[in-house]
């Protein structure tokens, strides 16, 4: 099987991921998915290494998923919570990271409400000349690489469980609906889906989707595959997959919506609205979900349409793959 070299010491963004890297993650995650189906769900890949989950922002799915992934790889884990840390006494973010470095941490998984924090920690580790890898678990309105990759894996595995690869999405129409302005998940998904050759349609009210959003992302060279809509119907028409996003009220600094009821009427995903899509359309949501706002509650729980629980399950396998690549010391990966 052809191989390529994995050169990433840190995973901070999907903006410059290559097709080979995407496929390496997808195929390795598929292998780990098989491991997770066994009675004994552990492999010794990262035995003796320490993974520190530095979450400066609340999280349920991502934090728990990374912790389980690290333990399934036999790593030791440390969990940081800002509210009960020395940061309440004035310690800086970089000093906190260096404290975990001094404890022998090999991989730092970092989430923060401000964009750029994981990159700043990665730069500090590089400056110190240590072999600590940093994985971005979501930073402000910048990116959420592991979520983008698990969404990609969820879709590709549905199409071909045995050989998930990015090329499977060539020509597929995928709608991303909701609070795109504030969504780091949307940004990571846009990069991965455009790289796959899919046709990506963004839909949101004008206040949550600026007119020049594609130019802001630097996607102008891919403008033929990225479309923006201030109405839902054009985005849903003949869509193969619909990704709906949470309204991130905690990041909204102004009154950007008249009401949640009006938002649901215009942009909430329901069975009736899905009739515009392909007959076998599937719906995704990164969670947590505001039931009855971004998606109707009955649709969310319907396995015929919803991939939401599959996304959570996929998250462990994908994060195992990411920790494997940056922590195992293996430089050769399958293409």
Coordinates of C-alpha atoms in Angstrom, one line a residue:
X1 CA 0.0 0.0 0.0
X2 CA 1.4 3.5 -0.8
X3 CA 2.7 5.5 2.1
X4 CA 3.4 9.1 2.9
X5 CA 5.3 10.8 5.6
X6 CA 3.4 12.3 8.6
X7 CA 5.3 15.5 9.4
X8 CA 2.9 17.3 11.8
X9 CA 4.2 17.7 15.3
X10 CA 1.1 19.7 16.2
X11 CA -2.5 19.6 14.9
X12 CA -3.8 23.2 15.1
X13 CA -5.8 23.7 11.9
X14 CA -7.2 21.8 8.9
X15 CA -6.5 24.8 6.5
X16 CA -3.3 23.2 5.2
X17 CA -4.2 19.4 5.6
X18 CA -3.3 17.4 2.5
X19 CA -5.4 14.6 0.9
X20 CA -2.9 12.1 2.1
X21 CA -3.2 13.3 5.7
X22 CA -7.0 13.2 5.6
X23 CA -7.0 9.7 4.3
X24 CA -4.4 8.6 6.8
X25 CA -6.6 9.8 9.6
X26 CA -9.8 8.3 8.2
X27 CA -8.2 4.9 7.5
X28 CA -6.4 4.8 10.9
X29 CA -9.6 5.8 12.7
X30 CA -11.4 2.9 10.9
X31 CA -8.8 0.5 12.3
X32 CA -9.3 1.9 15.8
X33 CA -13.1 1.7 15.3
X34 CA -12.6 -2.0 14.9
X35 CA -10.4 -2.1 18.1
X36 CA -13.2 -0.4 20.0
X37 CA -15.6 -3.1 19.0
X38 CA -13.5 -5.8 20.7
X39 CA -14.0 -7.1 24.2
X40 CA -10.5 -5.8 25.1
X41 CA -10.5 -2.2 23.8
X42 CA -7.0 -1.2 24.6
X43 CA -3.8 -1.1 22.6
X44 CA -0.3 -0.3 24.0
X45 CA 0.6 2.4 21.4
X46 CA 1.1 5.3 23.9
X47 CA 2.0 3.3 27.0
X48 CA 4.2 5.3 29.3
X49 CA 3.2 8.7 27.7
X50 CA 1.2 11.4 29.4
X51 CA -1.7 13.2 27.7
X52 CA -2.8 16.4 29.5
X53 CA -6.3 17.8 28.6
X54 CA -5.9 21.5 29.2
X55 CA -9.5 22.7 28.9
X56 CA -9.8 26.4 29.8
X57 CA -13.4 26.3 28.6
X58 CA -16.3 23.9 29.5
X59 CA -16.7 20.8 27.4
X60 CA -18.5 17.4 27.7
X61 CA -18.1 15.5 24.4
X62 CA -14.6 16.7 23.3
X63 CA -12.9 16.4 26.7
X64 CA -14.4 13.0 27.6
X65 CA -13.7 11.8 24.0
X66 CA -10.0 12.7 24.2
X67 CA -9.7 11.2 27.7
X68 CA -11.2 7.9 26.5
X69 CA -9.1 7.9 23.4
X70 CA -5.9 8.4 25.4
X71 CA -6.8 5.7 27.8
X72 CA -7.6 3.3 25.0
X73 CA -4.1 3.9 23.7
X74 CA -2.8 3.1 27.2
X75 CA -1.6 6.6 27.9
X76 CA -1.8 8.2 31.3
X77 CA -4.1 11.3 31.4
X78 CA -4.2 14.5 33.4
X79 CA -7.3 16.7 33.3
X80 CA -7.1 20.4 33.9
X81 CA -10.0 22.7 34.9
X82 CA -9.5 26.4 35.0
X83 CA -12.0 27.0 37.7
X84 CA -10.1 24.9 40.2
X85 CA -6.6 25.8 39.0
X86 CA -3.9 28.3 40.0
X87 CA -5.1 30.5 37.2
X88 CA -7.6 31.8 39.8
X89 CA -4.6 33.1 41.6
X90 CA -3.1 34.8 38.6
X91 CA -1.1 32.1 36.9
X92 CA -0.7 32.6 33.1
X93 CA -1.7 30.2 30.4
X94 CA 1.9 29.6 29.3
X95 CA 3.0 29.1 32.9
X96 CA 0.2 26.5 33.4
X97 CA 1.4 24.7 30.2
X98 CA 5.0 24.7 31.4
X99 CA 3.8 23.3 34.8
X100 CA 2.3 20.3 32.9
X101 CA 5.5 20.1 30.9
X102 CA 7.5 19.8 34.1
X103 CA 5.3 16.9 35.1
X104 CA 6.3 15.0 32.1
X105 CA 3.5 15.7 29.7
X106 CA 4.0 14.4 26.1
X107 CA 0.8 15.7 24.4
X108 CA -1.3 18.7 25.4
X109 CA -4.9 18.8 24.2
X110 CA -5.9 22.5 24.5
X111 CA -9.3 24.2 24.4
X112 CA -9.8 27.9 25.0
X113 CA -12.4 30.5 24.4
X114 CA -9.9 32.7 22.7
X115 CA -8.5 32.0 19.2
X116 CA -4.8 31.3 19.0
X117 CA -4.1 29.9 22.4
X118 CA -3.2 26.4 21.3
X119 CA -0.9 27.9 18.7
X120 CA 0.7 30.1 21.4
X121 CA 1.4 27.1 23.6
X122 CA 2.7 25.1 20.6
X123 CA 5.1 28.0 19.8
X124 CA 6.3 28.1 23.4
X125 CA 7.0 24.3 23.4
X126 CA 8.9 24.7 20.2
X127 CA 10.9 27.6 21.6
X128 CA 11.8 25.5 24.6
X129 CA 13.1 22.8 22.3
X130 CA 10.9 20.1 23.8
X131 CA 9.1 17.3 21.9
X132 CA 5.7 18.1 23.3
X133 CA 2.9 18.0 20.8
X134 CA -0.2 20.3 21.0
X135 CA -3.6 19.4 19.6
X136 CA -6.2 22.1 19.2
X137 CA -9.5 21.0 20.8
X138 CA -11.2 24.2 19.8
X139 CA -10.1 27.8 20.1
X140 CA -12.5 30.7 20.1
X141 CA -14.0 31.3 16.6
X142 CA -10.9 29.9 14.9
X143 CA -11.1 26.1 14.4
X144 CA -12.0 22.7 15.9
X145 CA -9.9 20.2 13.8
X146 CA -10.8 17.0 15.6
X147 CA -14.5 17.8 15.2
X148 CA -14.1 18.5 11.5
X149 CA -12.2 15.2 11.1
X150 CA -14.8 13.2 13.0
X151 CA -17.6 14.7 11.0
X152 CA -15.7 13.7 7.8
X153 CA -15.1 10.2 9.2
X154 CA -18.8 9.8 10.1
X155 CA -19.9 10.7 6.6
X156 CA -17.2 8.7 4.7
X157 CA -17.7 5.7 6.9
X158 CA -21.4 5.7 6.1
X159 CA -20.6 5.6 2.4
X160 CA -17.9 3.0 2.7
X161 CA -17.3 1.5 6.2
X162 CA -14.4 -0.6 5.1
X163 CA -12.4 2.0 3.2
X164 CA -13.4 5.6 4.3
X165 CA -11.5 8.1 2.2
X166 CA -12.0 11.7 1.3
X167 CA -12.6 11.1 -2.4
X168 CA -16.0 9.5 -1.5
X169 CA -17.4 13.0 -1.1
X170 CA -16.4 14.2 -4.6
X171 CA -19.5 16.0 -6.0
X172 CA -21.7 15.5 -3.0
X173 CA -23.8 18.5 -1.8
X174 CA -23.4 19.3 1.9
X175 CA -25.3 22.1 3.6
X176 CA -24.0 23.7 6.8
X177 CA -26.8 25.6 8.5
X178 CA -26.8 27.9 11.6
X179 CA -24.5 30.1 13.5
X180 CA -21.7 30.0 11.1
X181 CA -20.2 33.4 12.1
X182 CA -19.3 32.1 15.6
X183 CA -18.6 28.5 14.7
X184 CA -15.1 27.0 14.9
X185 CA -16.7 23.7 13.8
X186 CA -18.0 25.3 10.6
X187 CA -14.6 26.6 9.7
X188 CA -12.9 23.2 10.2
X189 CA -15.7 21.5 8.2
X190 CA -15.4 24.0 5.4
X191 CA -11.7 23.3 5.0
X192 CA -12.1 19.5 5.0
X193 CA -15.2 19.4 2.8
X194 CA -13.7 21.7 0.2
X195 CA -10.6 19.5 0.2
X196 CA -12.8 16.5 -0.5
X197 CA -14.3 18.0 -3.7
X198 CA -17.8 18.4 -2.1
X199 CA -20.1 21.3 -2.9
X200 CA -20.5 23.2 0.3
X201 CA -23.5 25.4 0.9
X202 CA -23.7 27.7 3.9
X203 CA -27.1 29.0 5.1
X204 CA -27.8 31.4 7.9
X205 CA -29.5 34.8 8.6
X206 CA -27.3 37.7 7.4
X207 CA -26.3 38.5 10.9
X208 CA -24.8 35.1 11.3
X209 CA -23.3 34.8 7.8
X210 CA -21.4 37.8 6.5
X211 CA -21.6 38.4 2.8
X212 CA -17.9 38.1 2.3
X213 CA -17.4 35.1 4.7
X214 CA -15.6 33.0 2.0
X215 CA -13.1 35.8 1.4
X216 CA -12.6 36.2 5.2
X217 CA -11.7 32.5 5.4
X218 CA -9.3 32.8 2.5
X219 CA -11.4 30.4 0.4
X220 CA -11.5 32.5 -2.8
X221 CA -9.6 30.0 -4.8
X222 CA -12.3 27.4 -4.0
X223 CA -15.2 29.8 -4.5
X224 CA -16.6 27.5 -7.2
X225 CA -17.4 24.9 -4.5
X226 CA -18.4 27.2 -1.6
X227 CA -21.8 29.0 -1.7
X228 CA -23.5 31.2 0.8
X229 CA -27.3 31.7 1.3
X230 CA -29.4 33.9 3.5
X231 CA -32.3 31.6 3.0
X232 CA -32.5 27.9 3.8
X233 CA -34.2 26.4 0.8
X234 CA -31.4 26.8 -1.8
X235 CA -28.9 25.2 0.6
X236 CA -31.1 22.2 1.2
X237 CA -32.2 21.5 -2.3
X238 CA -30.9 18.1 -3.4
X239 CA -28.4 18.1 -0.4
X240 CA -26.8 14.7 0.5
X241 CA -25.9 15.8 4.0
X242 CA -27.0 18.6 6.3
X243 CA -24.8 19.8 9.1
X244 CA -26.7 22.0 11.6
X245 CA -24.9 24.1 14.1
X246 CA -25.7 25.3 17.6
X247 CA -26.6 28.9 18.2
X248 CA -23.7 30.1 20.3
X249 CA -25.4 32.6 22.5
X250 CA -22.4 32.8 24.8
X251 CA -20.4 34.3 21.9
X252 CA -23.0 36.7 20.7
X253 CA -22.2 40.2 21.8
X254 CA -25.3 41.8 20.2
X255 CA -28.9 40.9 19.5
X256 CA -28.4 39.1 16.2
X257 CA -31.8 37.3 16.1
X258 CA -35.3 38.5 16.7
X259 CA -36.2 35.3 18.6
X260 CA -35.4 31.6 18.8
X261 CA -38.9 30.8 17.6
X262 CA -38.4 32.8 14.4
X263 CA -35.0 31.3 13.9
X264 CA -36.5 27.8 14.1
X265 CA -39.2 28.7 11.6
X266 CA -36.7 29.9 9.1
X267 CA -33.6 27.8 9.6
X268 CA -34.5 25.0 12.0
X269 CA -34.2 21.5 10.4
X270 CA -37.4 19.5 10.4
X271 CA -38.8 16.5 8.5
X272 CA -40.8 18.8 6.2
X273 CA -37.8 20.9 5.2
X274 CA -35.7 17.7 4.5
X275 CA -38.1 16.9 1.7
X276 CA -36.1 19.4 -0.4
X277 CA -33.0 17.2 0.1
X278 CA -32.0 13.8 -1.4
X279 CA -34.3 11.0 -0.2
X280 CA -31.5 9.4 1.8
X281 CA -30.2 12.6 3.3
X282 CA -28.5 12.4 6.7
X283 CA -28.3 15.1 9.4
X284 CA -25.4 16.0 11.7
X285 CA -24.9 18.3 14.7
X286 CA -21.7 18.7 16.7
X287 CA -23.6 19.1 20.0
X288 CA -24.7 20.2 22.4
X289 CA -28.1 20.6 20.7
X290 CA -30.8 23.2 21.5
X291 CA -33.7 20.9 20.8
X292 CA -36.5 22.5 18.9
X293 CA -34.2 25.4 17.8
X294 CA -31.6 24.1 15.4
X295 CA -33.3 20.8 14.8
X296 CA -36.7 19.3 15.8
X297 CA -36.5 16.9 18.7
X298 CA -38.1 14.0 16.9
X299 CA -35.7 14.3 13.9
X300 CA -32.7 14.4 16.2
X301 CA -33.7 11.1 17.7
X302 CA -34.6 9.4 14.4
X303 CA -31.8 7.0 13.4
X304 CA -33.2 7.0 9.8
X305 CA -31.9 10.6 9.4
X306 CA -29.8 11.5 12.4
X307 CA -26.0 10.7 12.6
X308 CA -25.6 12.7 15.8
X309 CA -24.9 9.6 18.0
X310 CA -22.6 8.2 15.3
X311 CA -20.6 11.4 15.5
X312 CA -20.0 10.9 19.2
X313 CA -18.9 7.3 18.7
X314 CA -16.7 8.3 15.8
X315 CA -15.0 11.0 17.9
X316 CA -13.2 8.4 20.1
X317 CA -11.7 6.5 17.1
X318 CA -10.7 9.7 15.3
X319 CA -9.1 11.2 18.4
X320 CA -7.2 7.9 18.9
X321 CA -5.9 8.3 15.4
X322 CA -4.8 11.9 16.0
X323 CA -3.1 11.0 19.3
X324 CA -1.4 8.0 17.6
X325 CA 0.1 10.1 14.8
X326 CA 1.5 12.9 17.0
X327 CA 2.5 10.6 19.9
X328 CA 3.7 7.3 18.5
X329 CA 6.8 8.6 16.8
X330 CA 5.8 6.8 13.6
X331 CA 6.6 8.8 10.6
X332 CA 5.1 6.6 7.9
X333 CA 1.4 6.4 7.3
X334 CA -0.8 4.7 4.8
X335 CA -2.2 6.9 2.0

